[in-house]
Amino acid sequence: MKRTLIVLVSTVVLVAGCRAEAEGLKDTEAAVALAESFMEILGSEEGGVQAAFDEIAPCWPIGGQEVGTMVMQTIQTRPLLEERYGERLGHLLISQEKVADTVLRLVYLERFEYSALRWSFYFYRTSDGWIVNTMHWDDQIMLLFGNAPLPLQQ
C-alpha cells in the first residue's frame, strides 16, 4: 500500500525591514505562557487560527504580510488536517531549550486522532525582553526523535 505523506510546512523568518516595535516578554516563563496561550486558542472554536496569531502578534516584530501569509496558509490547511488526521485532541509541550540565555526554542505536539503536528516557537532575547523570532509547523513528527531519518518520498 502506497502511503503519501503530505508535508504541511509553514515558516516565517525574521527578515530585514521588519517592524521593530515588538513588545518584549519579561522572562522565559512569559514566553512559555504566550506559546501555551497560542496553542490553546488555536484549538478553540472557528476563528481560532486568526485569534491565536492575534495573541502572539504584539511580541513578533515581523510585518503584516508575512504573518498574513502564514495565517492564510494555516486557515486553508486546517480542514485538510481534520479530514486526514481526525479530530484535534489537544497539545503538549514536548521540549524547552535555551541557548546562551539568548535563544529559546519551544516545541509543541498538536495531537489529532490519527497523527500530530509539530509546532516550534523560537524566541530571541533583546534588551527589551524576549520576542518571537520565528515560528514553524509541520507534520514531521519523526524529527522529535533527534536524528530520525526522513521517510522516502514516493
mmCIF file of C-alpha atoms in Angstrom:
data_model
loop_
_atom_site.group_PDB
_atom_site.id
_atom_site.type_symbol
_atom_site.label_atom_id
_atom_site.label_comp_id
_atom_site.label_asym_id
_atom_site.label_seq_id
_atom_site.Cartn_x
_atom_site.Cartn_y
_atom_site.Cartn_z
ATOM 1 C CA MET A 1 0.000 0.000 0.000
ATOM 2 C CA LYS A 2 1.407 3.292 -1.062
ATOM 3 C CA ARG A 3 1.206 5.933 1.631
ATOM 4 C CA THR A 4 1.622 9.525 0.645
ATOM 5 C CA LEU A 5 2.862 11.860 3.303
ATOM 6 C CA ILE A 6 1.787 15.418 2.826
ATOM 7 C CA VAL A 7 4.230 17.805 4.338
ATOM 8 C CA LEU A 8 2.457 20.780 5.784
ATOM 9 C CA VAL A 9 5.097 23.396 6.293
ATOM 10 C CA SER A 10 4.678 26.999 7.121
ATOM 11 C CA THR A 11 7.684 29.017 8.167
ATOM 12 C CA VAL A 12 8.117 32.661 8.814
ATOM 13 C CA VAL A 13 11.565 34.076 9.459
ATOM 14 C CA LEU A 14 12.513 37.468 10.819
ATOM 15 C CA VAL A 15 13.850 39.496 7.896
ATOM 16 C CA ALA A 16 15.375 42.913 7.308
ATOM 17 C CA GLY A 17 12.813 45.650 7.094
ATOM 18 C CA CYS A 18 10.504 44.160 9.699
ATOM 19 C CA ARG A 19 8.793 46.385 12.177
ATOM 20 C CA ALA A 20 10.881 46.761 15.311
ATOM 21 C CA GLU A 21 8.286 47.696 17.931
ATOM 22 C CA ALA A 22 7.578 44.209 19.290
ATOM 23 C CA GLU A 23 6.793 44.021 22.981
ATOM 24 C CA GLY A 24 9.449 42.113 24.903
ATOM 25 C CA LEU A 25 8.377 39.442 27.363
ATOM 26 C CA LYS A 26 9.855 39.658 30.860
ATOM 27 C CA ASP A 27 11.274 36.128 31.099
ATOM 28 C CA THR A 28 11.190 32.635 29.617
ATOM 29 C CA GLU A 29 8.150 31.767 31.742
ATOM 30 C CA ALA A 30 6.235 34.551 29.976
ATOM 31 C CA ALA A 31 7.385 33.177 26.605
ATOM 32 C CA VAL A 32 6.129 29.706 27.546
ATOM 33 C CA ALA A 33 2.825 31.214 28.711
ATOM 34 C CA LEU A 34 2.438 33.053 25.377
ATOM 35 C CA ALA A 35 3.130 29.904 23.323
ATOM 36 C CA GLU A 36 0.763 27.917 25.554
ATOM 37 C CA SER A 37 -1.940 30.541 25.055
ATOM 38 C CA PHE A 38 -1.354 30.420 21.278
ATOM 39 C CA MET A 39 -1.801 26.634 21.233
ATOM 40 C CA GLU A 40 -4.937 26.817 23.413
ATOM 41 C CA ILE A 41 -6.554 29.472 21.214
ATOM 42 C CA LEU A 42 -5.501 27.642 18.028
ATOM 43 C CA GLY A 43 -7.604 24.658 19.058
ATOM 44 C CA SER A 44 -10.613 26.702 20.034
ATOM 45 C CA GLU A 45 -13.756 27.218 18.012
ATOM 46 C CA GLU A 46 -13.993 28.632 14.497
ATOM 47 C CA GLY A 47 -11.656 31.578 14.086
ATOM 48 C CA GLY A 48 -9.076 30.115 16.446
ATOM 49 C CA VAL A 49 -6.227 30.395 13.943
ATOM 50 C CA GLN A 50 -6.659 34.140 13.438
ATOM 51 C CA ALA A 51 -7.196 34.708 17.165
ATOM 52 C CA ALA A 52 -4.052 32.703 18.021
ATOM 53 C CA PHE A 53 -1.918 34.770 15.658
ATOM 54 C CA ASP A 54 -3.505 37.964 17.006
ATOM 55 C CA GLU A 55 -2.459 36.841 20.501
ATOM 56 C CA ILE A 56 1.206 36.437 19.555
ATOM 57 C CA ALA A 57 1.465 39.427 17.171
ATOM 58 C CA PRO A 58 2.445 42.098 19.748
ATOM 59 C CA CYS A 59 5.617 40.124 20.559
ATOM 60 C CA TRP A 60 6.505 39.320 16.944
ATOM 61 C CA PRO A 61 8.388 42.061 15.051
ATOM 62 C CA ILE A 62 7.582 40.962 11.516
ATOM 63 C CA GLY A 63 5.433 42.798 9.045
ATOM 64 C CA GLY A 64 1.777 42.119 8.441
ATOM 65 C CA GLN A 65 2.247 40.498 5.020
ATOM 66 C CA GLU A 66 4.409 37.658 6.359
ATOM 67 C CA VAL A 67 2.034 37.000 9.254
ATOM 68 C CA GLY A 68 -0.968 37.268 6.915
ATOM 69 C CA THR A 69 0.531 34.659 4.591
ATOM 70 C CA MET A 70 1.157 32.238 7.452
ATOM 71 C CA VAL A 71 -2.337 32.805 8.847
ATOM 72 C CA MET A 72 -3.955 32.160 5.453
ATOM 73 C CA GLN A 73 -1.881 29.005 4.854
ATOM 74 C CA THR A 74 -2.804 27.718 8.298
ATOM 75 C CA ILE A 75 -6.517 28.526 7.884
ATOM 76 C CA GLN A 76 -6.614 26.837 4.469
ATOM 77 C CA THR A 77 -4.862 23.734 5.799
ATOM 78 C CA ARG A 78 -6.928 23.146 8.945
ATOM 79 C CA PRO A 79 -9.895 21.475 7.141
ATOM 80 C CA LEU A 80 -7.461 19.089 5.411
ATOM 81 C CA LEU A 81 -5.930 18.229 8.779
ATOM 82 C CA GLU A 82 -9.300 17.274 10.233
ATOM 83 C CA GLU A 83 -10.090 15.214 7.142
ATOM 84 C CA ARG A 84 -6.800 13.292 7.223
ATOM 85 C CA TYR A 85 -5.834 13.312 10.896
ATOM 86 C CA GLY A 86 -9.229 13.300 12.595
ATOM 87 C CA GLU A 87 -10.435 15.402 15.482
ATOM 88 C CA ARG A 88 -7.992 17.604 17.388
ATOM 89 C CA LEU A 89 -7.236 16.125 20.814
ATOM 90 C CA GLY A 90 -5.142 18.890 22.330
ATOM 91 C CA HIS A 91 -1.472 19.765 22.593
ATOM 92 C CA LEU A 92 1.614 19.012 24.676
ATOM 93 C CA LEU A 93 4.798 20.956 25.362
ATOM 94 C CA ILE A 94 7.459 18.476 24.234
ATOM 95 C CA SER A 95 10.680 20.394 24.818
ATOM 96 C CA GLN A 96 12.079 23.679 26.019
ATOM 97 C CA GLU A 97 15.670 24.566 25.167
ATOM 98 C CA LYS A 98 17.709 27.706 25.740
ATOM 99 C CA VAL A 99 20.999 28.629 24.063
ATOM 100 C CA ALA A 100 23.319 31.035 25.912
ATOM 101 C CA ASP A 101 20.377 32.852 27.520
ATOM 102 C CA THR A 102 19.759 34.383 24.087
ATOM 103 C CA VAL A 103 17.553 31.984 22.095
ATOM 104 C CA LEU A 104 14.673 29.908 23.435
ATOM 105 C CA ARG A 105 13.027 27.083 21.480
ATOM 106 C CA LEU A 106 9.680 25.614 22.499
ATOM 107 C CA VAL A 107 8.399 22.540 20.675
ATOM 108 C CA TYR A 108 4.757 21.528 20.938
ATOM 109 C CA LEU A 109 2.912 18.499 19.661
ATOM 110 C CA GLU A 110 -0.595 19.246 18.421
ATOM 111 C CA ARG A 111 -2.424 15.937 18.748
ATOM 112 C CA PHE A 112 -5.137 14.596 16.441
ATOM 113 C CA GLU A 113 -6.858 11.195 16.391
ATOM 114 C CA TYR A 114 -4.547 9.663 13.768
ATOM 115 C CA SER A 115 -1.409 11.801 13.739
ATOM 116 C CA ALA A 116 0.117 15.002 15.041
ATOM 117 C CA LEU A 117 1.757 18.269 14.050
ATOM 118 C CA ARG A 118 4.981 19.679 15.411
ATOM 119 C CA TRP A 119 4.942 23.393 16.289
ATOM 120 C CA SER A 120 8.240 25.173 17.000
ATOM 121 C CA PHE A 121 8.454 28.646 18.522
ATOM 122 C CA TYR A 122 11.772 30.498 18.647
ATOM 123 C CA PHE A 123 12.187 33.479 20.958
ATOM 124 C CA TYR A 124 15.135 35.877 20.918
ATOM 125 C CA ARG A 125 16.253 37.899 23.932
ATOM 126 C CA THR A 126 16.604 41.616 23.200
ATOM 127 C CA SER A 127 17.397 44.468 25.563
ATOM 128 C CA ASP A 128 13.605 44.857 25.970
ATOM 129 C CA GLY A 129 12.946 41.191 26.731
ATOM 130 C CA TRP A 130 12.048 38.027 24.810
ATOM 131 C CA ILE A 131 10.394 38.429 21.388
ATOM 132 C CA VAL A 132 9.095 35.880 18.894
ATOM 133 C CA ASN A 133 11.770 35.423 16.243
ATOM 134 C CA THR A 134 10.405 32.532 14.182
ATOM 135 C CA MET A 135 7.536 30.039 14.169
ATOM 136 C CA HIS A 136 7.258 26.819 12.217
ATOM 137 C CA TRP A 137 4.789 23.938 11.979
ATOM 138 C CA ASP A 138 4.873 20.675 10.064
ATOM 139 C CA ASP A 139 3.870 17.015 10.260
ATOM 140 C CA GLN A 140 7.413 15.667 10.575
ATOM 141 C CA ILE A 141 6.849 14.106 13.999
ATOM 142 C CA MET A 142 9.673 11.610 13.448
ATOM 143 C CA LEU A 143 12.065 14.545 13.928
ATOM 144 C CA LEU A 144 11.016 14.668 17.575
ATOM 145 C CA PHE A 145 13.403 11.737 17.977
ATOM 146 C CA GLY A 146 16.544 13.632 17.007
ATOM 147 C CA ASN A 147 18.388 12.121 14.074
ATOM 148 C CA ALA A 148 15.462 10.075 12.779
ATOM 149 C CA PRO A 149 15.601 9.567 9.016
ATOM 150 C CA LEU A 150 13.004 11.257 6.845
ATOM 151 C CA PRO A 151 10.571 8.911 5.086
ATOM 152 C CA LEU A 152 11.232 8.068 1.468
ATOM 153 C CA GLN A 153 9.431 10.380 -0.943
ATOM 154 C CA GLN A 154 7.309 8.426 -3.415
#
